[in-house]
Amino acid sequence: MRQQKFGSGGPDVSVIGQGTWYLDRGDRTAAVAALRRGIDLGMTHIDTAEMYGDAELVIADAIEGQREKLFLVSKVLPSNASRRSTITACERSLKRLKTDRLDCYLLHWRGSYPFEETVAAFDELIAAGKIRSWGVSNFDVDDLDELLDVAGEGAIACNQVLYHLQERAIEHAVIPWCEQNGVAVVAYSPFGHDDFPSARSKGGKVLQKVADAHKATTRQVALAFLTRAPSVLAIPKASSAEHAADNAGAGDLKLGDNEIAALDKAFPRGPKPRGLPML
């Protein structure tokens, strides 16, 4: 599994990780098996959030006895992002995950609390050893500029954003900003939200052609395309061990320049949007 730096001063993290949104809504045994299979195959970057229902509890079962090899991320809701409530929310997530620390803790999206409060809470959590770094999710460039003024250079570890073949808006400004400022970009919903290109579509046929050339699957090709830049990691969700294994297969897949150009043409990024797309 290929690894990439998580932020300017962060550790090397598996370029393909494991998302857990809606993981608690299916078969729990299958979900635990999927996470464990992913870990076995090197997908040691696991992402969750307090918003994700019982996903933290499912993860706790899956990672028992394996915490030291993992890069574990959770998120605080904007409604809990005051200084005191951020700390309380983090401690609640730690308890549910049955761990003593998070490798990164994110503000899920921008809310009404001043950044100064949330950043102060993050700093306090780092000082207490409860988190090792912090970042954000669903932040556009204007938000990132404002946060940088509050936190200072090198403090923001990552920005987790919507990114898939048919939604490439972050390539216009967000990825360049993050690369300039040493912030990792983490792609959530990298297959689209139940919107993966049909095999019969024009883009789907291009995907299949590239996949056939590598003896890979179209989803592996999609992940390889999204993580072609050294700043970008992806966190696909898998509901079965087989699906997890398929995702992991993208970790060492490298596309050629001609293949990247063909996919770029088949799935154009389009004009810069007025606002940052998010789910």
mmCIF file of C-alpha atoms in Angstrom:
data_model
loop_
_atom_site.group_PDB
_atom_site.id
_atom_site.type_symbol
_atom_site.label_atom_id
_atom_site.label_comp_id
_atom_site.label_asym_id
_atom_site.label_seq_id
_atom_site.Cartn_x
_atom_site.Cartn_y
_atom_site.Cartn_z
ATOM 1 C CA MET A 1 0.000 0.000 0.000
ATOM 2 C CA ARG A 2 1.453 3.325 -1.087
ATOM 3 C CA GLN A 3 1.812 5.912 1.682
ATOM 4 C CA GLN A 4 1.669 9.689 1.555
ATOM 5 C CA LYS A 5 2.528 12.437 3.990
ATOM 6 C CA PHE A 6 -0.443 13.588 6.071
ATOM 7 C CA GLY A 7 0.131 17.327 6.131
ATOM 8 C CA SER A 8 3.454 19.166 6.163
ATOM 9 C CA GLY A 9 4.759 17.654 9.387
ATOM 10 C CA GLY A 10 2.571 14.597 9.668
ATOM 11 C CA PRO A 11 3.324 10.896 9.403
ATOM 12 C CA ASP A 12 3.105 8.758 6.275
ATOM 13 C CA VAL A 13 -0.438 7.426 5.943
ATOM 14 C CA SER A 14 -1.978 4.860 3.575
ATOM 15 C CA VAL A 15 -3.108 6.683 0.446
ATOM 16 C CA ILE A 16 -6.279 4.571 0.420
ATOM 17 C CA GLY A 17 -8.027 4.565 3.767
ATOM 18 C CA GLN A 18 -11.419 3.438 5.036
ATOM 19 C CA GLY A 19 -14.482 5.623 5.372
ATOM 20 C CA THR A 20 -17.300 4.649 7.722
ATOM 21 C CA TRP A 21 -20.304 6.856 6.913
ATOM 22 C CA TYR A 22 -23.445 4.628 7.077
ATOM 23 C CA LEU A 23 -21.280 1.682 8.185
ATOM 24 C CA ASP A 24 -23.539 1.135 11.184
ATOM 25 C CA ARG A 25 -26.671 0.716 9.060
ATOM 26 C CA GLY A 26 -25.856 -2.653 7.538
ATOM 27 C CA ASP A 27 -24.725 -5.993 8.868
ATOM 28 C CA ARG A 28 -22.398 -5.335 11.816
ATOM 29 C CA THR A 29 -20.442 -8.564 11.443
ATOM 30 C CA ALA A 30 -19.804 -7.830 7.768
ATOM 31 C CA ALA A 31 -18.769 -4.260 8.585
ATOM 32 C CA VAL A 32 -16.249 -5.417 11.180
ATOM 33 C CA ALA A 33 -14.901 -8.014 8.749
ATOM 34 C CA ALA A 34 -14.553 -5.343 6.044
ATOM 35 C CA LEU A 35 -12.573 -3.033 8.307
ATOM 36 C CA ARG A 36 -10.307 -5.841 9.486
ATOM 37 C CA ARG A 37 -9.682 -7.022 5.926
ATOM 38 C CA GLY A 38 -8.819 -3.476 4.934
ATOM 39 C CA ILE A 39 -6.379 -3.136 7.827
ATOM 40 C CA ASP A 40 -4.742 -6.448 6.895
ATOM 41 C CA LEU A 41 -4.222 -5.103 3.359
ATOM 42 C CA GLY A 42 -2.638 -1.863 4.538
ATOM 43 C CA MET A 43 -5.626 0.497 4.684
ATOM 44 C CA THR A 44 -4.700 1.620 8.175
ATOM 45 C CA HIS A 45 -6.139 5.146 7.829
ATOM 46 C CA ILE A 46 -9.658 4.896 9.284
ATOM 47 C CA ASP A 47 -12.030 7.850 9.256
ATOM 48 C CA THR A 48 -15.200 8.341 11.271
ATOM 49 C CA ALA A 49 -17.239 11.060 13.015
ATOM 50 C CA GLU A 50 -19.567 11.570 15.934
ATOM 51 C CA MET A 51 -22.271 12.252 13.320
ATOM 52 C CA TYR A 52 -21.962 8.726 11.919
ATOM 53 C CA GLY A 53 -24.289 7.080 14.414
ATOM 54 C CA ASP A 54 -22.753 3.932 15.873
ATOM 55 C CA ALA A 55 -19.843 3.772 13.417
ATOM 56 C CA GLU A 56 -17.358 4.521 16.215
ATOM 57 C CA LEU A 57 -18.664 1.489 18.112
ATOM 58 C CA VAL A 58 -18.266 -0.743 15.049
ATOM 59 C CA ILE A 59 -14.717 0.514 14.587
ATOM 60 C CA ALA A 60 -13.915 -0.221 18.230
ATOM 61 C CA ASP A 61 -14.783 -3.875 17.638
ATOM 62 C CA ALA A 62 -12.770 -4.011 14.418
ATOM 63 C CA ILE A 63 -9.564 -2.429 15.721
ATOM 64 C CA GLU A 64 -9.285 -4.249 19.035
ATOM 65 C CA GLY A 65 -5.660 -5.224 19.550
ATOM 66 C CA GLN A 66 -4.496 -3.294 16.466
ATOM 67 C CA ARG A 67 -4.532 0.341 17.585
ATOM 68 C CA GLU A 68 -0.777 0.901 17.276
ATOM 69 C CA LYS A 69 -0.744 0.304 13.525
ATOM 70 C CA LEU A 70 -3.641 2.666 12.766
ATOM 71 C CA PHE A 71 -4.110 6.314 11.827
ATOM 72 C CA LEU A 72 -7.490 7.040 13.414
ATOM 73 C CA VAL A 73 -9.571 10.127 12.607
ATOM 74 C CA SER A 74 -12.885 11.393 13.961
ATOM 75 C CA LYS A 75 -14.838 14.649 13.706
ATOM 76 C CA VAL A 76 -16.679 17.075 15.941
ATOM 77 C CA LEU A 77 -20.014 18.506 14.836
ATOM 78 C CA PRO A 78 -20.130 22.301 14.364
ATOM 79 C CA SER A 79 -22.871 22.463 16.999
ATOM 80 C CA ASN A 80 -20.353 21.022 19.499
ATOM 81 C CA ALA A 81 -17.412 23.166 18.400
ATOM 82 C CA SER A 82 -17.188 25.555 21.338
ATOM 83 C CA ARG A 83 -14.013 25.186 23.378
ATOM 84 C CA ARG A 84 -15.547 23.129 26.172
ATOM 85 C CA SER A 85 -17.928 21.091 24.006
ATOM 86 C CA THR A 86 -15.178 20.191 21.532
ATOM 87 C CA ILE A 87 -13.192 18.633 24.348
ATOM 88 C CA THR A 88 -16.263 16.820 25.676
ATOM 89 C CA ALA A 89 -17.109 15.523 22.193
ATOM 90 C CA CYS A 90 -13.569 14.274 21.673
ATOM 91 C CA GLU A 91 -13.569 12.454 24.998
ATOM 92 C CA ARG A 92 -16.906 10.882 24.091
ATOM 93 C CA SER A 93 -15.487 9.658 20.762
ATOM 94 C CA LEU A 94 -12.406 8.258 22.486
ATOM 95 C CA LYS A 95 -14.608 6.302 24.864
ATOM 96 C CA ARG A 96 -16.737 4.915 22.030
ATOM 97 C CA LEU A 97 -13.649 3.979 20.013
ATOM 98 C CA LYS A 98 -12.019 2.433 23.115
ATOM 99 C CA THR A 99 -8.776 4.311 22.554
ATOM 100 C CA ASP A 100 -6.801 6.952 24.424
ATOM 101 C CA ARG A 101 -6.048 9.226 21.456
ATOM 102 C CA LEU A 102 -6.951 10.197 17.914
ATOM 103 C CA ASP A 103 -4.307 10.719 15.268
ATOM 104 C CA CYS A 104 -6.335 13.577 13.818
ATOM 105 C CA TYR A 105 -9.518 15.342 14.915
ATOM 106 C CA LEU A 106 -11.578 17.381 12.460
ATOM 107 C CA LEU A 107 -14.176 20.137 12.563
ATOM 108 C CA HIS A 108 -16.832 18.520 10.363
ATOM 109 C CA TRP A 109 -17.875 21.739 8.662
ATOM 110 C CA ARG A 110 -17.926 25.389 9.536
ATOM 111 C CA GLY A 111 -20.513 26.421 12.092
ATOM 112 C CA SER A 112 -21.315 29.447 14.238
ATOM 113 C CA TYR A 113 -18.579 29.143 16.858
ATOM 114 C CA PRO A 114 -15.502 31.349 16.315
ATOM 115 C CA PHE A 115 -12.450 29.517 15.040
ATOM 116 C CA GLU A 116 -10.540 30.805 18.057
ATOM 117 C CA GLU A 117 -12.668 28.638 20.364
ATOM 118 C CA THR A 118 -12.338 25.446 18.355
ATOM 119 C CA VAL A 119 -8.610 25.905 17.749
ATOM 120 C CA ALA A 120 -8.051 26.542 21.461
ATOM 121 C CA ALA A 121 -9.838 23.262 22.193
ATOM 122 C CA PHE A 122 -7.736 21.416 19.615
ATOM 123 C CA ASP A 123 -4.561 22.853 21.147
ATOM 124 C CA GLU A 124 -5.706 21.770 24.606
ATOM 125 C CA LEU A 125 -6.450 18.261 23.348
ATOM 126 C CA ILE A 126 -2.990 18.032 21.764
ATOM 127 C CA ALA A 127 -1.356 19.183 24.998
ATOM 128 C CA ALA A 128 -3.282 16.491 26.876
ATOM 129 C CA GLY A 129 -2.188 13.802 24.406
ATOM 130 C CA LYS A 130 -5.766 13.070 23.344
ATOM 131 C CA ILE A 131 -5.194 14.062 19.715
ATOM 132 C CA ARG A 132 -1.976 14.237 17.712
ATOM 133 C CA SER A 133 -3.156 16.703 15.071
ATOM 134 C CA TRP A 134 -6.275 18.467 13.866
ATOM 135 C CA GLY A 135 -7.898 19.524 10.632
ATOM 136 C CA VAL A 136 -11.174 20.405 8.985
ATOM 137 C CA SER A 137 -13.737 19.069 6.551
ATOM 138 C CA ASN A 138 -15.788 20.813 3.858
ATOM 139 C CA PHE A 139 -13.722 24.024 3.978
ATOM 140 C CA ASP A 140 -13.442 26.259 0.927
ATOM 141 C CA VAL A 141 -10.481 28.553 0.327
ATOM 142 C CA ASP A 142 -12.019 31.578 2.067
ATOM 143 C CA ASP A 143 -12.649 29.485 5.183
ATOM 144 C CA LEU A 144 -9.134 28.080 5.042
ATOM 145 C CA ASP A 145 -7.626 31.567 4.737
ATOM 146 C CA GLU A 146 -9.534 32.725 7.804
ATOM 147 C CA LEU A 147 -8.602 29.632 9.785
ATOM 148 C CA LEU A 148 -4.941 29.963 8.836
ATOM 149 C CA ASP A 149 -4.923 33.506 10.237
ATOM 150 C CA VAL A 150 -6.184 32.125 13.557
ATOM 151 C CA ALA A 151 -4.148 28.925 13.795
ATOM 152 C CA GLY A 152 -0.893 29.866 12.094
ATOM 153 C CA GLU A 153 1.192 28.017 9.539
ATOM 154 C CA GLY A 154 1.614 24.282 9.905
ATOM 155 C CA ALA A 155 -1.307 23.787 12.302
ATOM 156 C CA ILE A 156 -3.949 22.516 9.856
ATOM 157 C CA ALA A 157 -3.217 18.870 9.049
ATOM 158 C CA CYS A 158 -5.925 18.180 6.479
ATOM 159 C CA ASN A 159 -9.068 19.270 4.695
ATOM 160 C CA GLN A 160 -11.520 16.456 3.991
ATOM 161 C CA VAL A 161 -13.700 17.247 0.988
ATOM 162 C CA LEU A 162 -16.078 15.734 -1.552
ATOM 163 C CA TYR A 163 -14.097 14.489 -4.538
ATOM 164 C CA HIS A 164 -14.940 11.931 -7.198
ATOM 165 C CA LEU A 165 -14.712 11.581 -10.975
ATOM 166 C CA GLN A 166 -17.906 13.502 -11.580
ATOM 167 C CA GLU A 167 -17.243 16.154 -8.903
ATOM 168 C CA ARG A 168 -13.804 17.676 -9.349
ATOM 169 C CA ALA A 169 -14.515 21.218 -8.130
ATOM 170 C CA ILE A 170 -11.754 21.127 -5.509
ATOM 171 C CA GLU A 171 -9.123 20.983 -8.251
ATOM 172 C CA HIS A 172 -9.735 24.646 -9.079
ATOM 173 C CA ALA A 173 -8.648 26.255 -5.818
ATOM 174 C CA VAL A 174 -8.856 23.942 -2.785
ATOM 175 C CA ILE A 175 -6.158 21.456 -3.807
ATOM 176 C CA PRO A 176 -3.727 24.223 -4.887
ATOM 177 C CA TRP A 177 -4.312 26.055 -1.579
ATOM 178 C CA CYS A 178 -3.718 22.898 0.423
ATOM 179 C CA GLU A 179 -0.575 22.028 -1.525
ATOM 180 C CA GLN A 180 0.795 25.542 -1.012
ATOM 181 C CA ASN A 181 0.130 25.375 2.720
ATOM 182 C CA GLY A 182 1.176 21.800 3.450
ATOM 183 C CA VAL A 183 -2.362 20.553 4.127
ATOM 184 C CA ALA A 184 -3.360 17.012 3.158
ATOM 185 C CA VAL A 185 -6.495 16.643 1.025
ATOM 186 C CA VAL A 186 -8.698 13.683 1.960
ATOM 187 C CA ALA A 187 -11.340 12.704 -0.595
ATOM 188 C CA TYR A 188 -14.624 11.483 0.865
ATOM 189 C CA SER A 189 -17.288 9.666 -1.213
ATOM 190 C CA PRO A 190 -14.633 8.976 -3.898
ATOM 191 C CA PHE A 191 -17.059 6.812 -5.862
ATOM 192 C CA GLY A 192 -19.811 9.433 -5.750
ATOM 193 C CA HIS A 193 -22.836 9.036 -3.555
ATOM 194 C CA ASP A 194 -24.502 6.070 -5.351
ATOM 195 C CA ASP A 195 -23.438 7.774 -8.578
ATOM 196 C CA PHE A 196 -20.501 5.766 -9.939
ATOM 197 C CA PRO A 197 -20.229 6.008 -13.748
ATOM 198 C CA SER A 198 -22.278 3.380 -15.546
ATOM 199 C CA ALA A 199 -20.337 0.831 -17.574
ATOM 200 C CA ARG A 200 -22.516 1.815 -20.554
ATOM 201 C CA SER A 201 -21.696 5.525 -20.319
ATOM 202 C CA LYS A 202 -18.985 7.207 -22.372
ATOM 203 C CA GLY A 203 -16.869 7.817 -19.284
ATOM 204 C CA GLY A 204 -17.531 4.325 -18.007
ATOM 205 C CA LYS A 205 -16.129 2.847 -21.191
ATOM 206 C CA VAL A 206 -12.935 4.878 -20.809
ATOM 207 C CA LEU A 207 -12.654 3.682 -17.211
ATOM 208 C CA GLN A 208 -13.050 0.075 -18.321
ATOM 209 C CA LYS A 209 -10.409 0.423 -21.018
ATOM 210 C CA VAL A 210 -7.872 1.732 -18.511
ATOM 211 C CA ALA A 211 -8.872 -0.946 -16.007
ATOM 212 C CA ASP A 212 -8.420 -3.706 -18.580
ATOM 213 C CA ALA A 213 -4.925 -2.444 -19.389
ATOM 214 C CA HIS A 214 -3.932 -2.829 -15.732
ATOM 215 C CA LYS A 215 -5.985 -5.964 -15.000
ATOM 216 C CA ALA A 216 -7.740 -3.808 -12.411
ATOM 217 C CA THR A 217 -11.317 -2.820 -11.616
ATOM 218 C CA THR A 218 -12.915 0.452 -12.629
ATOM 219 C CA ARG A 219 -13.183 1.507 -8.983
ATOM 220 C CA GLN A 220 -9.477 0.909 -8.492
ATOM 221 C CA VAL A 221 -8.781 3.104 -11.509
ATOM 222 C CA ALA A 222 -11.046 5.841 -10.126
ATOM 223 C CA LEU A 223 -9.168 5.809 -6.807
ATOM 224 C CA ALA A 224 -5.803 5.864 -8.563
ATOM 225 C CA PHE A 225 -6.896 8.887 -10.624
ATOM 226 C CA LEU A 226 -8.138 10.812 -7.602
ATOM 227 C CA THR A 227 -4.926 10.159 -5.651
ATOM 228 C CA ARG A 228 -2.564 10.938 -8.529
ATOM 229 C CA ALA A 229 -1.363 14.106 -6.757
ATOM 230 C CA PRO A 230 0.943 13.595 -3.754
ATOM 231 C CA SER A 231 -1.309 15.751 -1.556
ATOM 232 C CA VAL A 232 -4.475 13.647 -1.990
ATOM 233 C CA LEU A 233 -5.657 10.582 -0.072
ATOM 234 C CA ALA A 234 -9.033 8.830 -0.367
ATOM 235 C CA ILE A 235 -11.312 7.120 2.142
ATOM 236 C CA PRO A 236 -13.775 4.834 0.323
ATOM 237 C CA LYS A 237 -16.236 2.883 2.435
ATOM 238 C CA ALA A 238 -16.565 -0.886 2.114
ATOM 239 C CA SER A 239 -19.473 -2.895 3.465
ATOM 240 C CA SER A 240 -17.841 -6.288 2.837
ATOM 241 C CA ALA A 241 -14.390 -7.823 3.049
ATOM 242 C CA GLU A 242 -14.421 -8.374 -0.723
ATOM 243 C CA HIS A 243 -15.163 -4.712 -1.362
ATOM 244 C CA ALA A 244 -12.391 -3.701 1.051
ATOM 245 C CA ALA A 245 -9.923 -5.897 -0.827
ATOM 246 C CA ASP A 246 -10.947 -4.288 -4.097
ATOM 247 C CA ASN A 247 -10.365 -0.810 -2.659
ATOM 248 C CA ALA A 248 -6.964 -1.818 -1.328
ATOM 249 C CA GLY A 249 -5.935 -2.928 -4.803
ATOM 250 C CA ALA A 250 -5.793 0.735 -5.818
ATOM 251 C CA GLY A 251 -3.010 1.412 -3.349
ATOM 252 C CA ASP A 252 -0.220 0.442 -5.730
ATOM 253 C CA LEU A 253 -1.905 1.265 -9.039
ATOM 254 C CA LYS A 254 -0.087 3.959 -11.004
ATOM 255 C CA LEU A 255 -1.672 5.397 -14.127
ATOM 256 C CA GLY A 256 0.264 6.591 -17.145
ATOM 257 C CA ASP A 257 0.136 10.175 -18.376
ATOM 258 C CA ASN A 258 -1.953 9.184 -21.392
ATOM 259 C CA GLU A 259 -4.426 7.354 -19.178
ATOM 260 C CA ILE A 260 -4.740 10.339 -16.845
ATOM 261 C CA ALA A 261 -5.329 12.580 -19.870
ATOM 262 C CA ALA A 262 -8.029 10.227 -21.187
ATOM 263 C CA LEU A 263 -9.824 10.177 -17.839
ATOM 264 C CA ASP A 264 -9.485 13.942 -17.522
ATOM 265 C CA LYS A 265 -11.211 14.317 -20.894
ATOM 266 C CA ALA A 266 -13.895 11.739 -20.074
ATOM 267 C CA PHE A 267 -14.677 13.365 -16.708
ATOM 268 C CA PRO A 268 -13.964 17.099 -17.165
ATOM 269 C CA ARG A 269 -13.673 19.098 -13.988
ATOM 270 C CA GLY A 270 -15.962 21.812 -15.333
ATOM 271 C CA PRO A 271 -16.041 25.487 -14.362
ATOM 272 C CA LYS A 272 -15.165 26.727 -10.915
ATOM 273 C CA PRO A 273 -18.335 26.619 -8.766
ATOM 274 C CA ARG A 274 -19.609 29.498 -6.693
ATOM 275 C CA GLY A 275 -19.506 27.371 -3.551
ATOM 276 C CA LEU A 276 -17.784 24.223 -2.382
ATOM 277 C CA PRO A 277 -19.841 21.078 -3.109
ATOM 278 C CA MET A 278 -20.455 18.877 -0.070
ATOM 279 C CA LEU A 279 -22.692 16.072 1.173
#
